[in-house]
Structures are given as C-alpha cells and as structure tokens.
Amino acid sequence: MSNTAHDQEWVRKPGEAANGTACTLDQYQAMYSRSVDDPDGFWAEQADRLDWFEKPGKIANWSFDPVDIKWFEGGKLNICHNAVDRHVAAGNGERVALIFEPDDPAAPNRHITYADLQREVVRMANTLKKMGVEKGDRVTIYMPMIPEGAFAMLACARIGAIHSVIFGGFSPDAIAGRVEDCQSDWIVTADEGLRGSKKIPLKANVDAALAKVAAKAVLVVRHTGGDVAMTEGRDHWYHDLSADVGEECPCEQMDAEDPLFILYTSGSTGKPKGVLHTTGGYSVWTETTFRYVFDYRPGEIYWCTADIGWVTGHSYIVYGPLQNGATALMFEGVPNNPDHDRFWQVCDKHKVNIFYTAPTAIRALMREGDAHVTKHDLSSLRLLGSVGEPINPEAWRWYHGTVGHGKIPIVDTWWQTETGGIMITTLPGAHDMKPGSAGKPFFGICPQLVDGDGMVLDGATEGNLCITHSWPGQARTVYGDHERFIQTYFSTYRGKYFTGDGCRRDVDGYYWITGRVDDVINVSGHRMGTAEVESALVLHPKVSEAAVVGFPHDIKGQGIYCYVTLNSGEEADDVLTGELRQWVRKEIGPIASPDHLHFTPALPKTRSGKIMRRILRKIAENEFGSLGDTSTLADPSIVETLVEGRLNR
Ligand code: WT7
C-alpha cells in the first residue's frame, strides 16, 4: 500500500546559488522540531515580526476536546496596520503594493504603492463608517478582481468590521443565503465585473438577492461604467459617498481573538458554512507561511492567480503578501482570453518572479501546447506554486519543465479554508520535491493518519488526514453555529481536527493528498458540496430525487455527475437537460454547472432507504467491474439499468 510508482521520483532542489536562502533543510528541521516542542516560544518569536498595540500575554491556549481555540490572548493588533500603515511608517511608502492587470490586455494597468494603498483604504474605511458600519458589523463584499476589492477587505479590518467576501461567480440566491446567515446589513459591490471580456452583472445580482433579504446600504464601485439601477436611500456610488470623507482613520485596536472575517465554504451536508477566522492567529499564520513558503525577497513581483472570493485570495493575494511588504499582482481576467498565453504574457510583461496557480489551470494550458509558453520570456520566474487540488505528476512535470524551464522549484501547497493558510508543502531551497506530493508539514503542523475506526497509522501508510495540534491560523468556529463546527471537524475522531481528506505518507515522510473522503467534490479547485447541488436540483418542479457525485475530469479534476429521477409523468429530453443545467447555475452559480445529467427511473437504495453512493460513484467513473456488494439493495436490478444508462451516454 505504501509504495507507488511516483514515490521515488525525486526532483532535486536547484542549487543554493540559484535559489532559496529563507531556509535550508537543516534549518527547517531545527525550526520544525522547535515549533512542535516549544510552540509558545516559537510562535511568540514569529509574532514578534508584527506590530502589536499590546503584546500577547499568552501564546497558545487551545483544546480540541472540548473545542476551544485561542492564540495570542491579551494581544492587541490590527491586520490592516500590519499590511499597510506599518510599511509606510517604515519609509517604504513608495514601494508598490499592488499591480493591477485588467481583463483587457490593452487597458491601462495600475501600480498602487503602499502610500496609495493607505490613502485608498482610509478613504474606503471612512466611507463605510459614513454609511453607518461599526466595529463587529458584518460587511458583504461581492466584487470583481479589482484593487477596490482588496481596499474593501482592508478597510473592514481597519475599522474592526467582519468581512464576508462572496465570489463574483455566485448567484443572487447564494448571496441572499450568505447575507442572511451572518445578518450582514452592508454590501460592497461594483456595477459589473469583467472576465474574459464577458460582463458579470454584480450590482443586478445584489439587487436580485436583496429582493429576498434586507440590507441597510449598498456601496457601489464604478468599474465598467455599465448601466445599473440604484435604489434611493439604500444604494450609494462609492465615488459620490467618498468625495468628502476625511483623510484620517486610525486602525481599531483589535483583540487577538476578535473576528476578522467569515468565508463561506461547502461541506458534505447542509448549506455552506461561515468559517470564522480571528485577528491575531490569522495575521501571524499568513505572515509566516507567506514568508517561508514563497521565500519572498524585497522588490520581487509575486502573482497568485486566485480570486479574492476564495481563501487563497484572502491569504495569498491580500493578507500574506501585504503583511510582508511584497508587491502582489492582481489579475482581473482569465487564463485563456484573449488567447491561451494570457498568463505567460502577464508574467513576461510584469517580470513576475513568483507565480502561484491551480492544477486545473495548468492542465488546461498544458493542453494548448508549449508554444504559448515558449514565445514569452519567462526568465524572471524563480518559484512556482500550486494549490487547490492534487496536482497529477504529468501536469507537475509540464509546469516544472516548460513553465519553470526545468530549473526552479515548485511548492505544492495543501491547505483549506478552515486552516487559514498553508499546512503541508515543501520549502524552496530546503526540500527536494516529488511530483504529486505536497511534501512536509509546515512549522507547528502535526499531521496524523487514522483508519476508519480512528486507529492511528504509523510509518508509510494511507488513511484519513487529521491534525492533532492547533496552529495559529486555524478557524475558530462556524459563524452562529459552534455546534456545527464541533460536529464537522472534531467529532469523527474525537480530540483531533479531521480535514475530510484522504492521504498517503511515503517512506520519506512525504504526504500525498488523495482527495476528499466525504461528499465534497473539488471542481476546478472549487469546493462543492454534492448535497448543495442535490438540493438545487430537487427544487425544480419536475425533479423528484437527485444524487450527485464527482467523476474524474481531465481539466477540472472532478466534474459534477447528477443522477436525477423525475416526477411520474415527466419526460426526460434535451430541453429538460438544458433547463436543469440552467436551474443549478441560477440556484448556486455557474461554477456548479452539472457536467452530466443522468435520468434514471430510480436510485440505488438500501432497504432502509439510504442511497448507495459508492455504486453511483463507480458508475460515473465507468468502473463497472468493481461495483462491490449490491445484495443489500432494495432492488438490485436498478444497477443494471444505471450501467445501461451510463453506456448509452
Ligand atoms: C480542499 C480545500 C487551499 C485553498 C484552496 C482550496 C484540496 C487544496 C491541495 C493540494 C491536494 C488540495 C483538499 C482540501 N486541496 N490544496 N495542494 N493538494 N489537495 O480551499 O476550498 O477550502 O478546499 O482542497 O481536498 O481539503 P478549499
């Protein structure tokens, strides 16, 4: 079980001269040992790089049974101060904080210095205050990938408001659900977003959401200049409302455990959970992980292609890089527009040094051929990163060989919305790499593999991935539902944080994430609860039942496969297929678009009525030979019908 084809495929780290001074292997080992033997001492030291209004009295104070997680208690700080003001105060105001590369390559880009950023964030913060936003209020941010999105996040942090960023690809219903769940009275949005020259009607989506749930005010940033409806007394143009605000706005002194943000993420059951991160631990975790994993050096251009609507954008476009005084590129567009070389053209144009993207993008671009890459000068690249899903060795080798000219390291970073930042990765300069393996635990991280009964598995083995000790960036709760937090993460294996991922550890102690072991699927690096798609489908008047599973997809990693039974008398046809697809897009958003709709007269159920998902997964994967025991099904003949249905597609 422990040895697979790739275990011994080492890619040696490039020589010291070309790379990696942040940390050598010996230093990693010494620092890692210290981080687990003396976490208080270790994290007090890391935390010291930040400015604190008051230093923490206690460093770690947590328990996983009962669940109560606190870090840096007694400390007071503000992450906006550490990400912005601190650098200006240190005389680095002229350093570029954000480079904005718009969707249209011909449109002007923007270079925003730390001094500019401070002015912009203060302006946004004072505008939010003018609207009535107060410390502790929840502010929904539904923005395109423009600098104002980052300004809004930092402005909330500055005044102690809790931001809840919603990805611009989510539907009005999804917005309404999230606004309602955290009782957010305030919304920041833009007229429209732009992606691959397509317009996204952000303000119109907010209007549709607010037909279902109330909000006190909407702040609208003008971006495309498109026509939008403004509701008198509720909606305000940012440029109008901000015209006369003051130029001073001191950072609120936040307690280390004061909430910083909520970010909704899908789980195996129910509606999305509002994962809550707090100020002190998240600040230290994102500052430290960015510093060591990306080995950032002053003056370098760093580009993470994620969207600020996901945790990757929060931690590694905004908070991690800016706390480190880095120059981060923000890209509004998509990898394949106007052509498949857009990423590489941007790398060349801005002389990007560190590039962090997702396997799904790598696979899609790899398919378009090397010429799109080789026609650009990518010699500025020094480090590559991957995040969001397991990277298949073939894509890894292409990324390393073609994009990284075979010379530069790749960090394959495993982490989750709930972990706040990177948990398992190799460190550039310290570790050799293995294509497809995330690598080694980051400082302070204690991974453990357990079997289905919770038995701890040692050595080279495969099991369910748990983390046994808290780390500063860990989520503290599910907003408004602490019981659900405990249930979801700490009840499967009592006293341990259960990640929901399966994982293999090889003889060298490298970790290989094998994917989710729960009913969560990973579509293009986006996490999707199959239950959410099922709920959306059964809301359709013609649908009686639905079961959704993932299946291997060349580009997306996993695709969405939906088994649907219709109400009696309804006919399945192409029109209904199209209608259901649209229906799910409308309920959740385009990212939840079903790849396959498989109409079936019934679903395979046990005599107690439980759907046998194992069978549905195998059939979706075209693995008919290994369906396993079907004798406990109430009607075993349904399996044959399903297989036939699959073969006829
Ligand atoms: C799930 C978390 C981490 C930010 C983006 C996604 C999968 C993430 C990797 C990786 C293998 C990975 C896991 C995890 N995942 N990174 N490098 N290798 N799998 O955050 O939406 O919270 O999803 O993404 O399955 O549990 P998320």
PDB file of N, CA and C and ligand atoms in Angstrom, residues 265 311-312 386-390 412-418 438 499 501 513 515-516 522 525 527, ligand 1:
ATOM      1  N   THR A 265     -17.982  28.222   2.960  1.00  0.00           N
ATOM      2  CA  THR A 265     -17.415  27.104   2.213  1.00  0.00           C
ATOM      3  C   THR A 265     -18.345  25.910   2.318  1.00  0.00           C
ATOM      4  N   VAL A 311     -10.421  31.581  -0.228  1.00  0.00           N
ATOM      5  CA  VAL A 311      -9.464  31.801   0.856  1.00  0.00           C
ATOM      6  C   VAL A 311      -8.049  32.044   0.312  1.00  0.00           C
ATOM      7  N   THR A 312      -7.732  31.448  -0.836  1.00  0.00           N
ATOM      8  CA  THR A 312      -6.397  31.665  -1.398  1.00  0.00           C
ATOM      9  C   THR A 312      -6.165  33.147  -1.673  1.00  0.00           C
ATOM     10  N   SER A 386       1.486  25.686  -6.503  1.00  0.00           N
ATOM     11  CA  SER A 386       0.255  25.016  -6.919  1.00  0.00           C
ATOM     12  C   SER A 386      -0.644  24.895  -5.703  1.00  0.00           C
ATOM     13  N   VAL A 387      -1.936  25.041  -5.904  1.00  0.00           N
ATOM     14  CA  VAL A 387      -2.885  24.954  -4.782  1.00  0.00           C
ATOM     15  C   VAL A 387      -4.276  24.594  -5.265  1.00  0.00           C
ATOM     16  N   GLY A 388      -5.025  23.930  -4.405  1.00  0.00           N
ATOM     17  CA  GLY A 388      -6.456  23.742  -4.643  1.00  0.00           C
ATOM     18  C   GLY A 388      -6.878  22.309  -4.822  1.00  0.00           C
ATOM     19  N   GLU A 389      -6.003  21.471  -5.310  1.00  0.00           N
ATOM     20  CA  GLU A 389      -6.339  20.065  -5.535  1.00  0.00           C
ATOM     21  C   GLU A 389      -5.021  19.339  -5.781  1.00  0.00           C
ATOM     22  N   PRO A 390      -5.075  18.028  -5.736  1.00  0.00           N
ATOM     23  CA  PRO A 390      -3.836  17.300  -6.018  1.00  0.00           C
ATOM     24  C   PRO A 390      -3.388  17.606  -7.447  1.00  0.00           C
ATOM     25  N   ASP A 412       3.959  22.753  -3.802  1.00  0.00           N
ATOM     26  CA  ASP A 412       2.594  22.223  -3.921  1.00  0.00           C
ATOM     27  C   ASP A 412       1.990  22.340  -2.530  1.00  0.00           C
ATOM     28  N   THR A 413       1.135  23.347  -2.352  1.00  0.00           N
ATOM     29  CA  THR A 413       0.698  23.731  -1.013  1.00  0.00           C
ATOM     30  C   THR A 413      -0.670  23.159  -0.685  1.00  0.00           C
ATOM     31  N   TRP A 414      -0.703  22.273   0.294  1.00  0.00           N
ATOM     32  CA  TRP A 414      -2.003  21.740   0.735  1.00  0.00           C
ATOM     33  C   TRP A 414      -2.512  22.547   1.920  1.00  0.00           C
ATOM     34  N   TRP A 415      -3.745  22.980   1.820  1.00  0.00           N
ATOM     35  CA  TRP A 415      -4.400  23.635   2.950  1.00  0.00           C
ATOM     36  C   TRP A 415      -5.883  23.764   2.633  1.00  0.00           C
ATOM     37  N   GLN A 416      -6.624  24.446   3.486  1.00  0.00           N
ATOM     38  CA  GLN A 416      -8.081  24.539   3.347  1.00  0.00           C
ATOM     39  C   GLN A 416      -8.561  25.891   3.857  1.00  0.00           C
ATOM     40  N   THR A 417      -9.801  26.229   3.484  1.00  0.00           N
ATOM     41  CA  THR A 417     -10.411  27.446   4.014  1.00  0.00           C
ATOM     42  C   THR A 417     -10.287  27.474   5.542  1.00  0.00           C
ATOM     43  N   GLU A 418     -10.512  26.329   6.149  1.00  0.00           N
ATOM     44  CA  GLU A 418     -10.522  26.242   7.611  1.00  0.00           C
ATOM     45  C   GLU A 418      -9.129  26.370   8.220  1.00  0.00           C
ATOM     46  N   ALA A 438       2.480  16.889  -1.818  1.00  0.00           N
ATOM     47  CA  ALA A 438       2.556  18.228  -1.228  1.00  0.00           C
ATOM     48  C   ALA A 438       3.842  18.364  -0.414  1.00  0.00           C
ATOM     49  N   THR A 499      -9.658  16.643   8.539  1.00  0.00           N
ATOM     50  CA  THR A 499      -9.625  17.519   7.370  1.00  0.00           C
ATOM     51  C   THR A 499     -10.658  17.168   6.310  1.00  0.00           C
ATOM     52  N   ASP A 501      -9.921  14.944   4.122  1.00  0.00           N
ATOM     53  CA  ASP A 501      -9.093  14.446   3.019  1.00  0.00           C
ATOM     54  C   ASP A 501      -8.497  13.078   3.341  1.00  0.00           C
ATOM     55  N   ILE A 513      -1.781  13.910  -0.861  1.00  0.00           N
ATOM     56  CA  ILE A 513      -3.225  14.048  -0.647  1.00  0.00           C
ATOM     57  C   ILE A 513      -3.935  13.282  -1.763  1.00  0.00           C
ATOM     58  N   GLY A 515      -7.393  13.166  -2.023  1.00  0.00           N
ATOM     59  CA  GLY A 515      -8.696  13.757  -2.338  1.00  0.00           C
ATOM     60  C   GLY A 515      -9.671  13.603  -1.181  1.00  0.00           C
ATOM     61  N   ARG A 516     -10.834  14.187  -1.335  1.00  0.00           N
ATOM     62  CA  ARG A 516     -11.818  14.183  -0.255  1.00  0.00           C
ATOM     63  C   ARG A 516     -12.357  12.783  -0.008  1.00  0.00           C
ATOM     64  N   ASN A 522     -14.261  18.453  -5.715  1.00  0.00           N
ATOM     65  CA  ASN A 522     -13.359  19.562  -5.995  1.00  0.00           C
ATOM     66  C   ASN A 522     -13.370  19.808  -7.504  1.00  0.00           C
ATOM     67  N   GLY A 525     -10.669  23.151  -8.592  1.00  0.00           N
ATOM     68  CA  GLY A 525     -10.123  23.752  -7.377  1.00  0.00           C
ATOM     69  C   GLY A 525     -11.174  24.433  -6.521  1.00  0.00           C
ATOM     70  N   ARG A 527     -14.463  24.105  -4.146  1.00  0.00           N
ATOM     71  CA  ARG A 527     -15.071  23.089  -3.317  1.00  0.00           C
ATOM     72  C   ARG A 527     -16.581  23.153  -3.433  1.00  0.00           C
TER      73      ARG A 527
HETATM   74  C1  WT7 B   1      -9.547  21.226  -0.182  1.00  0.00           C
HETATM   75  C2  WT7 B   1      -9.750  22.566   0.464  1.00  0.00           C
HETATM   76  C3  WT7 B   1      -6.400  25.663  -0.093  1.00  0.00           C
HETATM   77  C4  WT7 B   1      -7.034  26.776  -0.748  1.00  0.00           C
HETATM   78  C5  WT7 B   1      -7.877  26.423  -1.917  1.00  0.00           C
HETATM   79  C6  WT7 B   1      -8.931  25.384  -1.641  1.00  0.00           C
HETATM   80  C7  WT7 B   1      -7.978  20.296  -1.639  1.00  0.00           C
HETATM   81  C8  WT7 B   1      -6.186  22.062  -1.601  1.00  0.00           C
HETATM   82  C9  WT7 B   1      -4.445  20.942  -2.251  1.00  0.00           C
HETATM   83  C10 WT7 B   1      -3.181  20.421  -2.665  1.00  0.00           C
HETATM   84  C11 WT7 B   1      -4.192  18.318  -2.823  1.00  0.00           C
HETATM   85  C12 WT7 B   1      -5.537  20.064  -2.175  1.00  0.00           C
HETATM   86  C13 WT7 B   1      -8.157  19.386  -0.442  1.00  0.00           C
HETATM   87  C14 WT7 B   1      -8.679  20.310   0.629  1.00  0.00           C
HETATM   88  N1  WT7 B   1      -6.618  20.800  -1.779  1.00  0.00           N
HETATM   89  N2  WT7 B   1      -4.891  22.164  -1.895  1.00  0.00           N
HETATM   90  N3  WT7 B   1      -2.092  21.183  -2.784  1.00  0.00           N
HETATM   91  N4  WT7 B   1      -3.119  19.100  -2.931  1.00  0.00           N
HETATM   92  N5  WT7 B   1      -5.418  18.758  -2.463  1.00  0.00           N
HETATM   93  O1  WT7 B   1      -9.529  25.584  -0.390  1.00  0.00           O
HETATM   94  O2  WT7 B   1     -11.933  25.289  -0.987  1.00  0.00           O
HETATM   95  O3  WT7 B   1     -11.154  25.071   1.390  1.00  0.00           O
HETATM   96  O4  WT7 B   1     -10.613  23.321  -0.334  1.00  0.00           O
HETATM   97  O5  WT7 B   1      -8.865  21.393  -1.421  1.00  0.00           O
HETATM   98  O6  WT7 B   1      -9.094  18.406  -0.744  1.00  0.00           O
HETATM   99  O7  WT7 B   1      -9.418  19.665   1.638  1.00  0.00           O
HETATM  100  P1  WT7 B   1     -10.874  24.863  -0.045  1.00  0.00           P
END
